[in-house]
């Protein structure tokens, strides 16, 4: 019998979980949304995703080789970043856009800080911010409606009179959120018109389309349902935890309900918050980006604060800020606050003596 | 049926199937034993025999080394052959007394006083102290000390710990099934000593037959109840058990169960108490689980204290494969030891044998900050932060983060996807912080 026995600190049993299994399960959870993206926008979406993933993985490997550290691309984290980058562009984007976005995300968003576990920002979101700042027209233009959505807008607009001459164009070439923003910001149209468009946007048909993905959008955020299937899987596997998504979405719901209407406080219908939650990548952000382990708080209370902060910033950006969207910037801004949140939310030990 | 529990915790596979239906077997006398002089928390015992002395089973061979200490007794009859350093189940080398048996099993004179409940609390406690009883769940705190709260502290509840939340171990389960009356007699003695009004037997949900048996036996007892507890690790940890059973929180920063008027004793200890009081029988044997996938015939064995693990394993017909790891105790909090030539002690609840594959450990990786350790920590501290502070030799921050509150249950290390050896880091932190305190 061999007389050399392993001696180590307890515990001597270990749950079957590793960084690899966590990351590859996230990849799995993103697959339904990818499939829906391919279904709605064509095989081009798949190619763009492959470019993004390949660029991410290659960049990570190259930099790790350069840094003379073990190459860990098979842990799947770069694959996740690549997929999320592709999810944030639209299917008519040129091939080099996701490639450059991924290179930036991995190089500047992750490896420059020391790689996985040390990055301050969500790499994919940083990559998206980079693409937005560098090629804003490519990121927003060419936004495709699926046909039913287009018809909806046409019909609601055709029924209206007194529209300013440029308004239909604004509407038909814009995302639903952009329309909502335009309705809030413009003084060119009468409140009757604005209210009618708003009602149409927040009608049951629109919300259903938003939920199932029968709308335009970037590759990954088109179907809330597909994203939720993936999120449910991750929650079931205890890879994401309820606090961040729930506090994020809950905060958006409340704030939009209170401040989101176009006729002052509490003028919004209960459908408006739902509309906001289902559009503009909020589901993708709340379940897959804000929950990124590395860049979100460790403490339980911290996660609630983080989610609420993301929600509040998203609403501020959407209602007051210059962008119709706000998810990615709000998460990036909250990423910076994570060390501070963690420091001030260290829990009280079990049995803490009250003083 | 209204199971109770505590916040946090994990659900490891309990693996009790190997030995849970094996009746307790009495192990034949070993040829040789070693009685370590430190089997408990507190001062080591002082030997009162010398090499060449003839001893009988139950004979005192070492005095208590102080108030927080216990005497030691020979568990077999024979001759003292060595007093030296021997392997200890915690992995250390500890002074011990080796006794080579004469194969006759001669005993000291035992009594049988069926009216033992008439004895005064002081006499009862004295018999427990004389018998060298200490906690048999693992930590080994001298029982008579636990039963001596300082002036002003009232104990109103004795909790018997029948949780046995460590995977694999079934020794407590078997004694609960086979010696339930003795356990309850022990509980009543404990309650009498500290004048506790209430007795609680806490049993985890994976032992429904034990819960049923105790419920039946306690049908007519007004002051003693069974509390069923959810199957969750570390349900048997003292503070977690107290919270689940009584809804009281033991204060952190060195708080003791007696601060919330509770004393917790292991069910095995209750038997030792009963035997010490009724028969004046010293604690010289206990039930231990020998288990593991590779053990040919896993068993629950009643063996003499000081029996070598190698003899116990031999009695279980050895292993089917090469041993990769020897664990003294349970897999979550037990000690990996380098040799089977190690004597079992009063706190030895199990001996586990793992094969090479089970012994394999992954490399430590970077912290993903996933927070899984935070989610499950039963003490509600942040293990990953503490490990980080310890790595940076930042003892002040480690202390502020609650390193001393950690009960070392190992749940955090169990769930960590990065395989970070959190308990190892925390242990270093505990040692350093207490060193700094004394300096």
PDB file of C-alpha atoms in Angstrom, chain A residues 7-11 14, chain B residues 325 359-367 383-384 386-388 390-391 410 412-414 416-429:
ATOM      1  CA  UNK A   7      -2.762  16.273   4.257  1.00  0.00           C
ATOM      2  CA  UNK A   8      -4.680  19.501   3.855  1.00  0.00           C
ATOM      3  CA  UNK A   9      -6.849  21.893   5.779  1.00  0.00           C
ATOM      4  CA  UNK A  10     -10.548  21.039   6.052  1.00  0.00           C
ATOM      5  CA  UNK A  11     -13.002  20.823   4.399  1.00  0.00           C
ATOM      6  CA  UNK A  14     -15.879  20.189  -2.301  1.00  0.00           C
TER       7      UNK A  14
ATOM      8  CA  UNK B 325      -6.322  10.694   2.462  1.00  0.00           C
ATOM      9  CA  UNK B 359      -8.115  13.384  -2.073  1.00  0.00           C
ATOM     10  CA  UNK B 360      -7.286  15.481  -5.121  1.00  0.00           C
ATOM     11  CA  UNK B 361      -7.611  19.217  -4.642  1.00  0.00           C
ATOM     12  CA  UNK B 362      -7.732  21.837  -7.383  1.00  0.00           C
ATOM     13  CA  UNK B 363      -5.286  24.714  -7.524  1.00  0.00           C
ATOM     14  CA  UNK B 364      -6.375  27.885  -5.802  1.00  0.00           C
ATOM     15  CA  UNK B 365      -7.571  30.451  -8.323  1.00  0.00           C
ATOM     16  CA  UNK B 366      -8.333  34.166  -8.214  1.00  0.00           C
ATOM     17  CA  UNK B 367     -11.387  35.346  -6.299  1.00  0.00           C
ATOM     18  CA  UNK B 383     -14.860  34.961   4.268  1.00  0.00           C
ATOM     19  CA  UNK B 384     -13.345  36.256   1.029  1.00  0.00           C
ATOM     20  CA  UNK B 386     -10.844  37.898   5.587  1.00  0.00           C
ATOM     21  CA  UNK B 387      -8.774  35.660   3.318  1.00  0.00           C
ATOM     22  CA  UNK B 388      -7.722  38.754   1.411  1.00  0.00           C
ATOM     23  CA  UNK B 390      -4.734  37.533   5.849  1.00  0.00           C
ATOM     24  CA  UNK B 391      -2.926  37.201   2.535  1.00  0.00           C
ATOM     25  CA  UNK B 410     -15.851  25.084   6.019  1.00  0.00           C
ATOM     26  CA  UNK B 412     -17.308  28.860   2.325  1.00  0.00           C
ATOM     27  CA  UNK B 413     -14.455  26.740   1.054  1.00  0.00           C
ATOM     28  CA  UNK B 414     -16.988  24.100   0.018  1.00  0.00           C
ATOM     29  CA  UNK B 416     -15.971  28.486  -3.654  1.00  0.00           C
ATOM     30  CA  UNK B 417     -15.726  28.159  -7.464  1.00  0.00           C
ATOM     31  CA  UNK B 418     -12.129  29.359  -7.301  1.00  0.00           C
ATOM     32  CA  UNK B 419     -11.145  26.617  -4.823  1.00  0.00           C
ATOM     33  CA  UNK B 420      -9.759  29.229  -2.446  1.00  0.00           C
ATOM     34  CA  UNK B 421      -8.633  27.586   0.790  1.00  0.00           C
ATOM     35  CA  UNK B 422     -10.652  29.985   2.872  1.00  0.00           C
ATOM     36  CA  UNK B 423     -10.498  27.997   6.101  1.00  0.00           C
ATOM     37  CA  UNK B 424      -6.750  27.684   5.840  1.00  0.00           C
ATOM     38  CA  UNK B 425      -6.379  31.451   5.438  1.00  0.00           C
ATOM     39  CA  UNK B 426      -8.862  32.138   8.209  1.00  0.00           C
ATOM     40  CA  UNK B 427      -7.025  29.719  10.489  1.00  0.00           C
ATOM     41  CA  UNK B 428      -3.776  31.582   9.931  1.00  0.00           C
ATOM     42  CA  UNK B 429      -5.656  34.789  10.668  1.00  0.00           C
TER      43      UNK B 429
END
